[in-house]
XYZ file of C-alpha atoms in Angstrom:
686
model
C 91.947 76.486 127.531
C 95.059 78.595 127.044
C 96.830 79.897 130.135
C 95.754 83.561 130.278
C 98.070 84.571 133.120
C 99.937 87.652 132.005
C 103.009 86.649 134.013
C 103.654 83.686 131.747
C 103.194 83.185 128.014
C 99.997 81.431 126.932
C 100.607 77.704 126.647
C 98.331 76.169 124.054
C 96.866 72.746 124.680
C 98.233 69.846 122.638
C 95.803 67.675 120.687
C 97.871 65.313 118.502
C 96.599 65.173 114.909
C 98.056 62.460 112.687
C 98.792 63.727 109.163
C 99.989 61.108 106.676
C 101.136 61.566 103.073
C 103.347 59.399 100.851
C 103.867 57.046 103.800
C 105.265 59.882 105.903
C 103.546 60.689 109.201
C 103.556 64.134 110.823
C 102.015 64.788 114.225
C 100.534 68.287 114.503
C 99.716 69.100 118.127
C 98.143 72.453 117.236
C 96.015 71.494 114.249
C 92.947 72.269 116.389
C 93.591 75.995 115.955
C 92.266 75.661 112.406
C 88.744 76.726 113.387
C 87.988 80.425 113.678
C 84.494 79.619 115.038
C 85.922 77.793 118.069
C 85.679 79.963 121.183
C 88.804 78.309 122.582
C 90.781 79.400 119.514
C 89.587 82.984 119.874
C 90.388 82.950 123.576
C 93.897 81.721 122.855
C 94.510 84.509 120.344
C 93.185 87.047 122.838
C 95.457 85.614 125.519
C 98.451 85.972 123.200
C 97.460 89.582 122.531
C 97.132 90.281 126.245
C 100.529 88.711 126.938
C 102.168 90.747 124.160
C 100.575 93.942 125.462
C 101.671 93.220 129.017
C 105.257 92.340 128.106
C 105.546 95.434 125.934
C 103.679 97.696 128.368
C 106.902 99.468 129.326
C 107.220 100.620 125.687
C 103.660 101.978 125.355
C 104.661 105.578 125.911
C 107.569 105.153 123.512
C 105.249 103.558 120.941
C 102.995 106.592 121.127
C 105.989 108.907 120.713
C 107.114 106.895 117.666
C 103.590 107.006 116.244
C 103.390 110.783 116.628
C 106.870 111.154 115.140
C 106.004 109.062 112.066
C 102.616 110.718 111.694
C 104.300 114.123 112.021
C 106.322 113.523 108.847
C 103.187 112.927 106.789
C 101.394 115.763 105.070
C 97.900 115.119 106.369
C 96.046 117.471 104.037
C 97.539 115.941 100.912
C 96.279 115.229 97.411
C 97.371 113.235 94.390
C 98.538 114.724 91.120
C 95.343 115.042 89.044
C 95.074 112.876 85.936
C 92.681 113.353 83.037
C 90.409 110.634 81.699
C 87.522 110.981 79.275
C 87.015 114.702 79.856
C 87.456 114.790 83.644
C 90.370 115.416 85.986
C 90.419 112.884 88.816
C 91.909 113.674 92.238
C 92.430 111.688 95.440
C 92.965 113.715 98.587
C 93.323 113.360 102.342
C 92.196 115.829 104.985
C 93.915 116.545 108.273
C 93.044 114.128 111.057
C 91.196 111.739 108.731
C 92.204 108.179 107.946
C 90.617 107.579 104.573
C 90.790 109.089 101.073
C 88.320 111.432 99.411
C 87.776 110.938 95.672
C 86.752 113.921 93.528
C 86.766 115.064 89.905
C 86.596 118.277 87.856
C 85.197 118.609 84.369
C 87.646 119.573 81.589
C 89.789 122.036 83.592
C 91.281 122.110 87.078
C 89.538 125.453 87.604
C 86.115 123.805 87.314
C 83.892 123.096 90.323
C 84.875 120.017 92.317
C 82.488 117.076 92.199
C 82.575 114.638 95.132
C 82.632 110.965 94.169
C 83.305 109.343 97.561
C 84.248 110.498 101.041
C 85.545 107.275 102.542
C 85.740 108.845 106.000
C 81.963 109.185 106.046
C 81.441 105.735 104.538
C 83.808 104.090 107.057
C 82.099 105.448 110.173
C 81.261 102.643 112.579
C 83.307 100.089 110.647
C 86.295 98.318 112.235
C 87.701 97.788 108.742
C 86.992 99.623 105.492
C 88.397 99.305 101.997
C 87.015 100.850 98.797
C 88.474 99.617 95.492
C 87.735 99.272 91.804
C 86.389 102.732 91.002
C 85.163 102.488 87.410
C 83.419 105.365 85.601
C 80.883 104.655 82.860
C 81.796 105.937 79.366
C 79.140 108.677 79.569
C 80.603 109.790 82.945
C 77.206 109.464 84.648
C 77.686 106.349 86.781
C 80.438 104.775 88.866
C 80.858 101.190 90.030
C 83.027 100.320 93.028
C 83.788 97.526 95.503
C 83.623 97.514 99.327
C 85.278 95.168 101.830
C 84.301 95.605 105.488
C 86.165 92.592 106.944
C 89.703 92.659 105.511
C 89.170 89.305 103.802
C 89.362 90.825 100.300
C 85.851 89.657 99.512
C 84.149 92.663 97.926
C 80.579 93.708 97.227
C 80.107 95.817 94.073
C 77.717 98.786 94.091
C 76.748 101.328 91.435
C 76.243 105.029 92.121
C 74.374 107.488 89.883
C 76.622 110.555 89.721
C 73.823 112.802 88.483
C 71.727 112.162 91.615
C 74.474 111.064 94.050
C 72.307 108.027 94.918
C 73.128 104.335 94.985
C 71.375 102.172 92.415
C 69.667 98.968 93.532
C 72.544 96.869 92.170
C 74.444 94.873 94.814
C 76.818 92.135 93.684
C 78.476 90.020 96.392
C 81.576 87.781 96.546
C 83.596 89.626 93.923
C 87.106 91.019 93.453
C 85.626 94.527 93.700
C 86.597 95.612 90.196
C 84.309 95.838 87.178
C 84.411 97.102 83.601
C 81.793 99.011 81.637
C 80.774 98.179 78.115
C 80.329 101.172 75.824
C 76.521 101.090 76.191
C 76.791 102.548 79.758
C 74.403 99.829 80.903
C 76.440 96.605 80.950
C 79.061 95.703 83.563
C 81.449 92.764 83.539
C 82.826 91.577 86.864
C 84.731 88.713 88.505
C 83.105 86.379 91.023
C 85.046 84.650 93.813
C 84.473 81.157 95.145
C 82.889 81.723 98.556
C 85.165 79.216 100.314
C 88.536 79.381 98.562
C 88.128 83.011 97.372
C 89.571 81.974 94.014
C 88.529 84.358 91.241
C 86.977 81.916 88.819
C 83.897 83.320 87.033
C 83.144 86.332 84.813
C 79.566 87.626 84.775
C 77.664 90.089 82.597
C 75.436 92.407 84.639
C 72.713 94.668 83.267
C 71.890 97.633 85.503
C 68.757 97.124 87.557
C 68.547 93.388 86.851
C 68.887 90.756 89.554
C 69.936 87.805 87.395
C 73.395 88.063 85.883
C 74.722 85.972 83.016
C 77.782 83.756 83.448
C 79.987 84.402 80.403
C 83.159 82.562 81.437
C 84.157 80.013 84.076
C 87.715 78.846 84.745
C 87.607 75.082 85.327
C 91.293 74.681 86.230
C 91.588 75.420 89.946
C 95.234 76.445 89.548
C 94.067 79.486 87.543
C 92.368 82.743 88.488
C 90.522 85.179 86.224
C 90.030 88.929 85.887
C 88.221 91.257 83.488
C 89.240 94.730 82.342
C 88.958 97.201 79.468
C 91.760 97.928 77.020
C 93.346 101.383 77.199
C 92.075 101.970 73.647
C 88.559 101.415 75.101
C 87.692 99.093 72.223
C 87.841 95.734 74.002
C 86.628 94.038 77.160
C 89.334 91.501 78.060
C 89.161 88.395 80.235
C 92.543 87.377 81.652
C 93.148 83.804 82.841
C 96.340 83.476 84.849
C 98.456 81.077 86.842
C 102.050 81.432 87.977
C 103.402 80.104 84.671
C 100.609 80.406 82.105
C 98.290 83.064 80.655
C 95.270 83.034 78.354
C 92.992 85.857 77.176
C 89.488 86.232 75.754
C 88.324 89.411 74.010
C 85.012 91.117 73.215
C 84.299 94.347 71.352
C 83.029 96.812 73.981
C 80.436 98.095 71.458
C 78.710 94.696 71.345
C 78.558 93.520 74.970
C 75.874 90.874 74.374
C 78.059 88.850 72.011
C 80.362 86.014 73.055
C 83.999 86.429 74.024
C 86.579 85.148 71.543
C 89.622 83.139 72.624
C 92.721 85.235 71.847
C 94.913 82.131 71.496
C 94.459 78.692 73.134
C 96.477 78.316 76.324
C 99.845 76.618 76.209
C 101.354 75.365 79.445
C 104.323 77.595 80.339
C 103.413 80.357 77.862
C 103.200 83.693 79.676
C 101.985 86.829 77.966
C 99.999 90.040 78.341
C 98.204 92.047 75.650
C 97.626 95.717 74.807
C 95.530 97.019 71.890
C 96.612 99.759 69.481
C 95.559 100.797 65.984
C 94.191 97.479 64.729
C 96.844 95.332 66.409
C 97.480 93.669 69.746
C 100.941 94.014 71.248
C 102.008 90.922 73.153
C 104.663 90.871 75.893
C 105.634 87.211 76.146
C 108.182 84.506 76.967
C 107.379 82.685 73.689
C 110.327 80.948 71.988
C 112.205 80.578 75.303
C 112.371 84.352 75.763
C 113.145 84.046 79.470
C 113.374 87.834 79.955
C 110.363 88.369 77.680
C 110.098 90.014 74.280
C 107.490 92.146 72.537
C 105.445 90.800 69.631
C 102.340 91.943 67.767
C 99.433 90.449 65.873
C 96.418 91.759 63.978
C 93.239 92.103 66.031
C 91.514 89.910 63.416
C 94.107 87.104 63.610
C 95.214 86.787 67.218
C 96.297 83.136 67.280
C 99.895 82.551 68.360
C 100.870 81.460 64.830
C 100.390 85.072 63.692
C 102.585 86.756 66.335
C 105.670 88.557 64.993
C 108.619 90.114 66.841
C 108.741 93.841 67.609
C 111.468 93.860 70.300
C 113.568 90.696 70.373
C 114.644 88.863 73.515
C 117.803 90.055 75.266
C 119.759 87.962 77.759
C 120.714 90.981 79.899
C 117.422 92.915 79.895
C 114.048 92.045 81.381
C 110.965 93.628 79.806
C 108.587 94.373 82.695
C 105.785 96.421 81.171
C 104.639 98.526 78.223
C 102.549 101.716 77.988
C 100.899 102.483 74.675
C 100.120 105.999 73.452
C 98.805 107.293 70.125
C 102.287 108.226 68.852
C 104.603 106.429 71.280
C 105.445 103.052 72.757
C 107.005 103.175 76.230
C 108.829 100.076 77.485
C 109.734 99.522 81.156
C 112.920 97.458 81.339
C 115.382 96.223 83.968
C 119.124 95.755 83.422
C 121.557 94.754 86.177
C 118.810 95.361 88.714
C 118.118 98.953 87.662
C 114.874 100.274 86.149
C 115.011 101.802 82.668
C 112.295 103.612 80.706
C 112.587 103.351 76.910
C 110.584 105.650 74.610
C 109.954 104.748 70.956
C 107.936 106.566 68.293
C 105.651 104.322 66.309
C 106.993 105.825 63.058
C 110.508 104.688 63.999
C 111.991 108.197 64.056
C 113.067 108.083 67.712
C 114.185 105.465 70.233
C 115.803 106.631 73.489
C 116.028 106.057 77.258
C 115.256 108.481 80.053
C 118.577 109.264 81.795
C 119.189 108.166 85.405
C 122.618 108.323 87.005
C 122.190 107.094 90.597
C 123.836 103.915 91.846
C 120.561 102.573 93.172
C 117.056 103.973 92.586
C 113.502 103.115 91.577
C 111.604 104.506 88.597
C 108.352 103.389 87.039
C 105.649 104.606 84.690
C 102.634 105.687 86.735
C 99.098 106.832 85.857
C 98.969 107.004 82.058
C 95.316 106.444 81.220
C 95.116 109.056 78.437
C 95.781 107.454 75.057
C 95.909 110.691 73.032
C 98.786 112.449 74.783
C 102.488 113.056 74.223
C 103.100 113.397 77.967
C 104.433 110.492 80.023
C 103.900 110.306 83.785
C 106.511 108.438 85.792
C 107.642 108.113 89.389
C 111.160 108.316 90.799
C 112.666 107.800 94.245
C 115.590 106.183 96.027
C 116.426 105.229 99.587
C 117.517 108.823 100.275
C 115.324 110.686 97.768
C 111.604 111.243 98.464
C 109.180 110.091 95.803
C 108.529 112.422 92.883
C 105.851 112.336 90.204
C 107.462 113.476 86.950
C 105.976 114.611 83.663
C 108.032 114.098 80.505
C 106.974 115.450 77.118
C 108.032 112.728 74.709
C 108.053 115.126 71.748
C 109.810 118.199 73.171
C 111.865 116.301 75.824
C 110.755 118.897 78.389
C 110.496 117.534 81.907
C 108.990 118.878 85.098
C 108.319 117.746 88.626
C 104.568 117.629 89.227
C 104.905 116.688 92.864
C 107.655 115.835 95.304
C 106.835 114.006 98.502
C 107.014 116.397 101.429
C 108.727 115.204 104.594
C 107.376 117.347 107.389
C 108.877 117.876 110.800
C 111.727 120.108 109.652
C 114.488 117.563 110.319
C 114.901 115.701 107.030
C 117.809 116.515 104.724
C 118.751 113.881 102.141
C 122.391 114.962 102.420
C 122.474 113.468 105.923
C 122.094 109.935 104.552
C 124.184 107.579 102.440
C 122.837 104.932 100.078
C 124.893 102.266 98.362
C 124.702 98.895 96.681
C 126.687 95.971 98.069
C 127.181 92.438 96.724
C 127.416 89.311 98.868
C 128.529 85.891 97.635
C 126.027 83.049 98.027
C 126.913 79.441 98.835
C 126.987 78.545 95.129
C 129.144 81.552 94.186
C 126.293 83.743 92.924
C 126.642 87.467 93.675
C 123.636 88.775 95.633
C 122.935 92.548 95.542
C 121.780 94.604 98.521
C 120.527 98.194 98.732
C 121.758 99.912 101.899
C 120.948 103.222 103.604
C 122.221 104.825 106.829
C 123.094 108.181 108.340
C 126.412 109.655 107.296
C 129.283 109.446 109.765
C 128.488 105.888 110.744
C 131.450 103.778 111.926
C 131.660 100.245 110.602
C 132.774 98.790 113.927
C 130.215 95.984 114.171
C 128.198 97.804 116.804
C 125.457 99.277 114.612
C 121.922 97.897 114.785
C 120.887 96.768 111.301
C 117.483 95.728 109.959
C 117.645 93.457 106.919
C 114.457 93.094 104.893
C 113.441 90.898 101.987
C 110.548 89.071 100.336
C 111.986 86.695 97.747
C 109.000 84.977 96.095
C 106.653 85.105 93.091
C 109.155 87.136 91.068
C 108.131 90.159 93.145
C 110.944 92.693 93.267
C 111.404 95.013 96.238
C 113.152 97.983 94.684
C 115.163 100.509 96.735
C 112.482 102.982 97.769
C 112.156 105.980 100.047
C 110.237 105.687 103.323
C 109.453 108.421 105.843
C 108.656 105.702 108.387
C 112.131 104.218 107.998
C 113.696 107.528 109.107
C 112.578 106.670 112.638
C 115.123 103.844 112.658
C 117.853 105.574 110.645
C 117.865 108.604 112.928
C 118.405 106.292 115.912
C 121.471 104.680 114.402
C 119.969 101.786 112.476
C 121.227 100.679 109.087
C 118.473 99.479 106.738
C 119.146 96.879 104.050
C 116.973 95.427 101.288
C 118.441 92.079 100.195
C 117.594 91.404 96.527
C 117.645 87.637 96.896
C 116.669 85.000 94.353
C 112.930 84.422 94.141
C 112.394 88.039 93.056
C 113.245 89.405 89.594
C 115.785 92.075 90.521
C 118.381 90.580 88.158
C 115.957 89.252 85.559
C 113.605 86.340 85.110
C 116.257 83.693 85.830
C 116.725 85.327 89.244
C 113.158 84.240 89.958
C 113.469 80.816 88.363
C 116.420 79.997 90.626
C 114.442 80.855 93.785
C 111.289 78.752 93.388
C 110.089 75.141 93.350
C 113.043 72.773 93.879
C 115.467 75.722 94.045
C 113.523 77.564 96.767
C 116.271 77.108 99.349
C 118.445 79.559 97.379
C 116.142 82.287 98.701
C 117.011 81.413 102.289
C 120.739 80.820 101.837
C 121.038 84.067 99.831
C 119.544 86.021 102.731
C 121.893 84.387 105.217
C 124.867 85.067 102.921
C 123.902 88.745 102.867
C 123.729 88.783 106.672
C 127.168 87.217 107.000
C 128.641 89.656 104.463
C 127.253 92.651 106.340
C 128.831 91.331 109.527
C 132.122 90.657 107.723
C 132.243 94.249 106.454
C 131.667 95.608 109.966
C 128.248 97.102 109.322
C 126.843 95.110 112.244
C 127.236 91.944 114.320
C 125.008 89.060 115.345
C 124.243 90.908 118.594
C 122.785 93.821 116.632
C 121.398 92.189 113.481
C 117.631 92.034 112.903
C 115.565 90.594 110.066
C 112.065 91.332 108.853
C 109.699 89.852 106.294
C 105.981 89.395 105.733
C 103.745 86.761 104.123
C 106.092 84.735 101.885
C 108.797 86.927 103.422
C 107.593 85.540 106.759
C 108.354 82.064 105.412
C 111.841 83.423 104.755
C 112.063 84.525 108.400
C 110.985 81.086 109.600
C 113.504 79.341 107.386
C 116.505 81.493 108.358
C 115.928 81.118 112.099
C 115.769 77.345 111.731
C 118.973 77.352 109.683
C 120.989 80.136 111.376
C 119.248 81.237 114.611
C 122.447 82.551 116.181
C 122.948 85.060 113.395
C 120.096 87.346 114.487
C 119.176 89.122 117.708
C 115.575 89.720 116.670
C 113.017 88.849 114.009
C 109.777 90.486 112.897
C 107.563 88.067 110.971
C 104.403 89.702 109.645
C 101.511 87.367 108.712
C 104.099 84.636 108.002
C 103.421 81.713 105.644
C 105.093 79.053 107.809
C 103.018 75.844 107.706
C 103.799 75.218 104.073
C 103.187 71.472 103.799
C 99.781 71.442 105.505
C 98.576 74.531 103.654
C 99.702 73.312 100.237
C 97.917 69.990 100.846
C 94.635 71.757 101.676
C 92.976 72.871 98.455
C 90.027 74.353 100.371
C 92.229 77.217 101.597
C 92.182 80.394 99.483
C 94.965 80.564 96.893
C 96.433 77.081 97.518
C 95.854 75.508 94.105
C 97.176 78.568 92.312
C 100.424 78.270 94.278
C 101.577 74.900 92.929
C 103.757 76.527 90.265
C 105.531 78.565 92.945
C 106.158 75.969 95.667
C 105.341 72.676 93.976
C 102.396 70.357 94.552
C 103.069 68.254 97.677
C 100.619 65.647 96.404
C 103.674 64.657 94.359
C 106.246 62.959 96.598
C 109.390 64.794 95.462
C 107.750 68.175 96.086
C 106.346 66.985 99.416
C 109.790 65.955 100.640
C 111.482 69.153 99.434
C 108.857 71.470 100.934
C 108.913 69.556 104.214
C 112.705 69.940 104.367
C 112.392 73.741 104.697
C 108.834 74.368 105.978
C 109.404 76.481 109.128
C 106.671 74.816 111.204
C 107.910 71.309 110.414
C 111.552 72.098 111.219
C 111.346 73.708 114.651
C 113.881 72.097 116.977
C 114.815 72.181 120.653
C 117.384 74.998 120.449
C 117.782 78.713 121.028
C 115.872 81.097 118.779
C 116.119 84.907 118.389
C 113.733 87.379 119.995
C 110.587 87.420 117.857
C 107.486 89.511 117.201
C 104.930 87.710 115.036
C 101.714 89.187 113.641
C 98.527 87.660 112.242
C 95.138 88.796 110.926
C 92.042 86.891 111.986
C 90.347 87.593 108.640
C 93.460 87.036 106.531
C 92.526 85.275 103.289
C 96.112 84.817 102.100
C 97.926 83.491 105.151
C 95.375 81.978 107.518
C 95.725 83.208 111.114
C 96.362 79.683 112.391
C 99.743 79.449 110.640
C 101.493 82.077 112.805
C 99.420 80.988 115.844
C 100.503 77.344 115.518
C 104.080 78.355 114.751
C 104.361 80.460 117.903
C 102.763 77.709 120.004
C 105.264 75.129 118.751
C 108.187 77.511 119.223
C 107.071 78.084 122.813
C 106.988 74.328 123.337
C 110.437 73.531 121.937
C 112.728 76.552 122.154
C 115.399 76.391 124.853
C 116.036 80.101 125.407
C 114.402 82.819 127.467
C 114.176 85.256 124.538
C 111.047 87.225 123.776
C 108.340 85.584 121.663
C 105.164 87.586 121.047
C 102.145 86.970 118.826
C 99.879 89.905 117.972
C 96.666 89.140 116.073
C 94.565 91.904 114.554
C 91.067 90.641 115.308
C 89.425 93.064 112.851
C 91.663 92.926 109.772
C 93.249 90.680 107.202
C 96.499 90.311 105.292
C 97.246 94.012 104.958
C 96.642 94.921 108.599
C 94.718 97.996 109.698
C 92.882 99.873 106.931
C 93.304 103.465 108.121
C 96.441 105.323 107.012
C 97.289 106.326 110.579
C 96.082 103.198 112.361
C 98.591 101.190 110.340
C 101.317 103.465 111.728
C 100.494 102.172 115.202
C 101.459 98.699 114.005
C 104.734 100.124 112.651
C 105.357 101.886 115.957
C 104.862 98.643 117.873
C 107.306 96.785 115.608
C 109.920 99.530 115.841
C 109.535 99.747 119.627
C 110.206 96.001 119.790
C 113.475 96.421 117.855
C 114.603 99.569 119.637
C 113.856 98.041 123.032
C 116.153 95.122 122.196
C 118.869 97.700 121.507
C 118.193 99.533 124.748
C 116.973 102.599 122.854
C 113.955 104.098 124.585
C 113.639 107.609 123.158
């Protein structure tokens, strides 16, 4: 039984578990925590929560002040910019004092009567966790399918609602991804089933309304792949997507004939990545075919989709990554990235025009947003930067007229973008590579090494954290913090090779890049080791674990949110959700060379008897992506071995999963707790 005295941290019992692989033996004293049904495990997590609450009790009033401050910047009675689809304008709105969205629509014009689709505040009553996803309207606009998760484990049940009667149909489909796609007969739904244990998306079913027995139409046999099903923007095809980290395959079916069999778009080829979009008798294929590392655009006839028939539309460029395409009746819009910056390219199908939207900031984020209408000349896109609130823009691709549809309001009366400075800095990594950082702080700051600085990164899966605006972040900036996003290898900020050099047997570049950024910031006088803090979540939590093992003296404090830290054990357990699909990212430790490399950096396996920074670690009991026992075991082992008296807290959300609390304001309480932890370390209490 864990020690539940609040005067001392909980000390977990040690039950040595021998783990052997490739002749190598690891002893895991906390393996026993891998059982969420064990009362002793639950009691230990509760004891950790009680200890964290007690040790941070002196900040509770401050946390509440921070919460109210952050909440006060948010426009509570807010609504999205309406978008039109199949004759209706769709709107998402929030009402004052309520945590969850309300979904409505209006027929043909915005002056029409409002029709309520879902009030999630009513639906969420009595639930500790609530998440509604996958809203899909039938082609005749009379029915809607949707998915509900009431645990935070991302295991959804699909329901169907009759919009003419506002009543639920009898249909109830469990263990799904929550999303579904309608065939054009308004009676047939295709959806994705999850494995009940691993939660891998692996089967596609055909469901007829009102019927209990659904037909399996596709099953993915390779457990390193997942599957999804969706409808093409042209509304002509139902598409099954098979995906792994490095390989894609698609199957297509005419939405007018839902009872027929799906056709293989092109047989899968290991290492061939691509996505497809349908337009005017052709499929457009964004792919890395022919060693197009940064991807190129090809096309093929819808009647001859095999790879042998693909022809180039936009050739591969060494300096430009193609990230996405949006297809319209008269225009092709290409989302690109050059030197880390987003670009939006607009091309007429008839070849008469080809131009880029102009952006002149040093560091910013732009992206195409909700563009579901095929027959329009208007492009929706979003724009923001670290000092500029998010805007939804509308650009007429024919007339070049542009207008702001909505600009994020920052309430409270104190925000003025002119009070802040944003810039891009470049550090030099151990191998000489230049690593970019996006930086923001209040003007007038002195670079004397005394400023508190929070450095954030993710650095995995090719996921890029662009420089974005955050009202929550203002809470730190206005108290003297500098905020830095380190664009380290493992993401795709500088193109696909940036990702390739931060994965598998080059994963350690991710960690050394982050440390190089920290050292550069100290060298330039932005901060010092006494005032430097780092933060990351999930795979970014792995980053946190790795940097404190390698350079613990460089940081005064660490926030590790749902950290992936027991990499070897997790990657050897193919019963855990997502494991098999991760082999292309981390390597398969069933192979000795990957086992040895992963073990050499796995945070849990490399804890030593030495000083570590102050740390706040979070977990979610129902987390399906990073199991709760990883952070729990990590903290227990740190408590056992660390030689300092620094703070080490574990906070487990007993009602949620990977994303934390589900309500828009409840999640702010988690932010307030994290910020109070940092500010308290700096002696800032108001």
